[in-house]
Coordinates of C-alpha atoms in Angstrom, one line a residue:
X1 CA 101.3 115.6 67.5
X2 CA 98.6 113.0 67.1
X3 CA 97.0 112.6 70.6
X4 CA 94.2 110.3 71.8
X5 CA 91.9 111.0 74.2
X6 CA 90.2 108.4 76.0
X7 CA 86.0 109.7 77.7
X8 CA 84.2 112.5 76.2
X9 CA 83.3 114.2 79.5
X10 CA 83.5 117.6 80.2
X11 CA 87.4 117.3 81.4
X12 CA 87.6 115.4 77.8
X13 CA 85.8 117.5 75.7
X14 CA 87.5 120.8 77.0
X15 CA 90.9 119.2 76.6
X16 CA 90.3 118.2 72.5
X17 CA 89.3 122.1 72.4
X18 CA 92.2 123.4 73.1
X19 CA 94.1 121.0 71.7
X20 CA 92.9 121.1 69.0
X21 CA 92.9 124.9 68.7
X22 CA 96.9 124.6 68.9
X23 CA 97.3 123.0 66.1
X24 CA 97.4 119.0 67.2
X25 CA 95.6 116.0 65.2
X26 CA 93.2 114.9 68.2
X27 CA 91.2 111.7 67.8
X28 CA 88.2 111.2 71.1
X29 CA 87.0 108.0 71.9
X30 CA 83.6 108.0 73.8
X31 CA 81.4 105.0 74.3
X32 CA 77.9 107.2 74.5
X33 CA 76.7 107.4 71.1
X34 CA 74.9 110.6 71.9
X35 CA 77.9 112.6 73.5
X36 CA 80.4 111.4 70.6
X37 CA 77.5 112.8 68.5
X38 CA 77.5 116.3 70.3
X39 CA 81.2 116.5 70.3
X40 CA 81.3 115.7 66.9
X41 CA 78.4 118.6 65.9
X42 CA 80.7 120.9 68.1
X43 CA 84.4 120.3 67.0
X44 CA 84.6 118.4 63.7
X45 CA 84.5 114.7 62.7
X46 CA 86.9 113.9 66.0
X47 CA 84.9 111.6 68.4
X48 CA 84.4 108.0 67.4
X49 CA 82.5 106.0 69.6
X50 CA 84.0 102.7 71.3
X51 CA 85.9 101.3 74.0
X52 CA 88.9 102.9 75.2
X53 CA 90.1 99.5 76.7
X54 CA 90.0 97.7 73.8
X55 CA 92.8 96.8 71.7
X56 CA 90.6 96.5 68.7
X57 CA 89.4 99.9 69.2
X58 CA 92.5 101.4 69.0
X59 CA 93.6 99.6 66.5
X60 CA 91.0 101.3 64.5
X61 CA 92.2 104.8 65.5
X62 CA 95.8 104.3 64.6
X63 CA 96.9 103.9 68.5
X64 CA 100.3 102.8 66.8
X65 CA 100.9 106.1 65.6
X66 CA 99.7 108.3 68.4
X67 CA 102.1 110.3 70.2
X68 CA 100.4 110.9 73.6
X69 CA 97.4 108.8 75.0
X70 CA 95.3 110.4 77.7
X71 CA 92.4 108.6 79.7
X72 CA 90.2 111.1 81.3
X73 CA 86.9 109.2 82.1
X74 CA 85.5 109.3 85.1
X75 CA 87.0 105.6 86.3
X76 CA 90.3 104.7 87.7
X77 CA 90.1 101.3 86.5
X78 CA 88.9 102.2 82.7
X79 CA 91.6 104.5 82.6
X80 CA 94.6 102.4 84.0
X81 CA 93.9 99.6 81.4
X82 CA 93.1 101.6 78.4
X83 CA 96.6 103.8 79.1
X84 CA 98.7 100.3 79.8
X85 CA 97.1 99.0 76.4
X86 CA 97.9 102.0 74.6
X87 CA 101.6 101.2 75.8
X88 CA 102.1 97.7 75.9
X89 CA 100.2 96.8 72.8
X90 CA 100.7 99.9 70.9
X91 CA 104.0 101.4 72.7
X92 CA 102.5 105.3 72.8
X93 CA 105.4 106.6 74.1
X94 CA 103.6 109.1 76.7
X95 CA 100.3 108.2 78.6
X96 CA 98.6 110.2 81.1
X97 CA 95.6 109.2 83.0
X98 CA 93.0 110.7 85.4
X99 CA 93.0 109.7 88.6
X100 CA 90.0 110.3 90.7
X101 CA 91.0 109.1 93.9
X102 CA 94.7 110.3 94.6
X103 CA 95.3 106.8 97.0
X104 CA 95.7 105.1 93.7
X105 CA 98.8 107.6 91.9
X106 CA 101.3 105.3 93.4
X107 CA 100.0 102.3 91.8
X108 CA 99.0 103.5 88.3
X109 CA 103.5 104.6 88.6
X110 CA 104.2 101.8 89.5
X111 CA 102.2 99.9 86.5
X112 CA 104.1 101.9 84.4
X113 CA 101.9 104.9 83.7
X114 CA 103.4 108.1 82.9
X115 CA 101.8 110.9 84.4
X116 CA 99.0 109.9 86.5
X117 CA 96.9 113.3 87.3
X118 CA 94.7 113.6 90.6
X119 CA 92.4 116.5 90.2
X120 CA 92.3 116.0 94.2
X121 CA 96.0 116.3 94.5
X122 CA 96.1 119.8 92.5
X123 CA 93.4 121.3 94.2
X124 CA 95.0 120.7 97.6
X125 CA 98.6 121.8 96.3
X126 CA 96.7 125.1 95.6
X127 CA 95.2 125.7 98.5
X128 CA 98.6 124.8 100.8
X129 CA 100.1 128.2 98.3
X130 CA 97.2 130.7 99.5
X131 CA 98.2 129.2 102.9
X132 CA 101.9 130.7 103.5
X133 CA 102.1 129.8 107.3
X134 CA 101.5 126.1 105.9
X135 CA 104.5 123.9 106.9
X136 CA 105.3 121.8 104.0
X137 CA 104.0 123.0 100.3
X138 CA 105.3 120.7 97.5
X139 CA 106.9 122.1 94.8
X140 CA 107.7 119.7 92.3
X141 CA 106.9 116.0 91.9
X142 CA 109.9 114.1 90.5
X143 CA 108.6 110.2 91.4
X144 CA 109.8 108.8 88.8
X145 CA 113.3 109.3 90.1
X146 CA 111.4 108.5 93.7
X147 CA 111.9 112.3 95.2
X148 CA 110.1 115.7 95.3
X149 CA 110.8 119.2 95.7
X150 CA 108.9 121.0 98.9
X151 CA 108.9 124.3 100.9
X152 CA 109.3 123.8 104.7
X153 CA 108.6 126.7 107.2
X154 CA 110.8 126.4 110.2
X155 CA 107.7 126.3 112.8
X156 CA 107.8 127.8 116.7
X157 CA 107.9 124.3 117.8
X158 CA 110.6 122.8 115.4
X159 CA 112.9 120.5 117.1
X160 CA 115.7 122.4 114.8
X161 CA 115.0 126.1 116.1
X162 CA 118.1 127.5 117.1
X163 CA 120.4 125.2 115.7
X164 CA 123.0 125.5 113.0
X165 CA 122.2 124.1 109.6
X166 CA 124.9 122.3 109.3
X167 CA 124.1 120.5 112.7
X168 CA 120.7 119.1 111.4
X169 CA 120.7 116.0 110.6
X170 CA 118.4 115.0 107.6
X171 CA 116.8 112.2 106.8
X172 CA 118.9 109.8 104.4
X173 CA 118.7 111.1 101.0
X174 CA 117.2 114.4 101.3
X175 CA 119.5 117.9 101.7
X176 CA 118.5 121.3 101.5
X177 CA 118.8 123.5 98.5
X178 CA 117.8 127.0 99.5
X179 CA 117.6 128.8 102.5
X180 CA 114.8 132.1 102.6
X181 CA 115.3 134.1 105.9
X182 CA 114.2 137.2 106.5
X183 CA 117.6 138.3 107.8
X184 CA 119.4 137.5 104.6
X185 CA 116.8 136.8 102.0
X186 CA 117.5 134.0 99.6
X187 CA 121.0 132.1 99.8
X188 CA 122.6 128.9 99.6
X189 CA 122.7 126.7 102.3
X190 CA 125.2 127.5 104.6
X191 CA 126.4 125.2 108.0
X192 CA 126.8 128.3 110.2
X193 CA 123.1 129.8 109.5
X194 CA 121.5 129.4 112.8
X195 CA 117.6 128.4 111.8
X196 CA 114.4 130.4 113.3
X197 CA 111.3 130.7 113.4
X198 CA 109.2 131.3 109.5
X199 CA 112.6 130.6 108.0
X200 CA 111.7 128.6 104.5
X201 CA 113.9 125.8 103.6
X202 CA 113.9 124.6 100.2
X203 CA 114.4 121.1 100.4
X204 CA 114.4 118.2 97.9
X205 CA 113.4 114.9 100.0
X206 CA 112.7 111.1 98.8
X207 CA 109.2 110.6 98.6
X208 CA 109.5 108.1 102.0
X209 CA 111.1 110.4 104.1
X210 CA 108.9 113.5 103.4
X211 CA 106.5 113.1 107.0
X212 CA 109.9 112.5 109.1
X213 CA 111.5 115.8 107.4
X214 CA 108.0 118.2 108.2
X215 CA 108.2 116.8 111.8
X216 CA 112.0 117.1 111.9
X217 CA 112.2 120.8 110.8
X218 CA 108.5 122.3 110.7
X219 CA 107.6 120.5 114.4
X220 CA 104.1 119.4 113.2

């Protein structure tokens, strides 16, 4: 694949590396002249220096042909526009930016780019797995369709302790999908199964009902 990489940082300049060590055509833009110089001394004739949010400059570097576009410098706003010129002017068909406050993941969706990342966001997600007794851990991020995958632990305190599944009533749109007990193990949901305490539900849940389903069946 051809792939663009906007920002020859360290999160940049490790990520040509590698991808470049599978096998992909990688092209960096960096506007320091001395870091596209170093990158260039260390990987190969790949870093040419410019601006990632200007159309000219990716004219230059074949944006029209690329791909995947990824913006990884160290500002929101620089990567937002140079990933929505990438697609609007040049229609990359995947773009992925860097987001360095998490707040702004919902707006960078909603202006149409494709995988925002938040270093932030994927730190936390690890720490909540080394934390088992952690109420809510989310599995999977589908927001494009709006909904996400998460973990609940059935907490001492849960409003549902003691009753049956089948009696609990979610919040619109989510339902559960597995239910891990330490009576039964892993099984499909089933309306009899009388929830307790450290029982894990897997549950998928829209995206706006995630806090009223952890206070509904973890009790925090």
């Amino acid at each position: 694949m051809y792939i663009i990489i906007v920002g020859g940082g360290q999160v940049g300049y490790h990520l040509a590396k590698e991808l470049i060590a599978e096998g992909h055509e990688v092209l960096l833009i960096e506007k320091d002249a001395r870091t596209c110089e170093r990158i260039n001394e260390d990987l190969g004739s790949v870093c040419v220096r410019g601006d990632g949010c200007e159309a000219a400059t990716l004219e230059d570097v074949g944006a029209g042909r690329a791909d995947v576009f990824i913006a990884v410098t160290g500002e929101d706003e620089d990567n937002l526009v140079s990933c929505q010129v990438a697609k609007v002017r040049f229609g990359v068909r995947r773009t992925i930016a860097r987001i360095n406050n998490p707040k702004n993941d919902r707006i960078f969706r909603l202006l149409g780019i494709d995988a925002p990342v938040s270093s932030t966001q994927v730190i936390l997600e690890h720490i909540e797995h080394e934390v088992p007794q952690h109420p809510l851990m989310h599995l999977m991020d589908l927001s494009r369709f709006g909904m996400e995958i998460v973990d609940i632990v059935i907490g001492d305190d849960s409003p549902v302790r003691g009753q049956r599944l089948g009696d609990v009533l979610l919040p619109a749109g989510a339902f559960i999908s597995v239910v891990i007990t330490s009576r039964g193990g892993p099984q499909a949901p089933n309306p009899s199964l009388v929830l307790m305490p450290g029982d894990e539900l897997i549950a998928v849940t829209p995206i706006d009902q995630e806090t009223r389903l952890r206070r509904m069946l973890a009790g925090v």
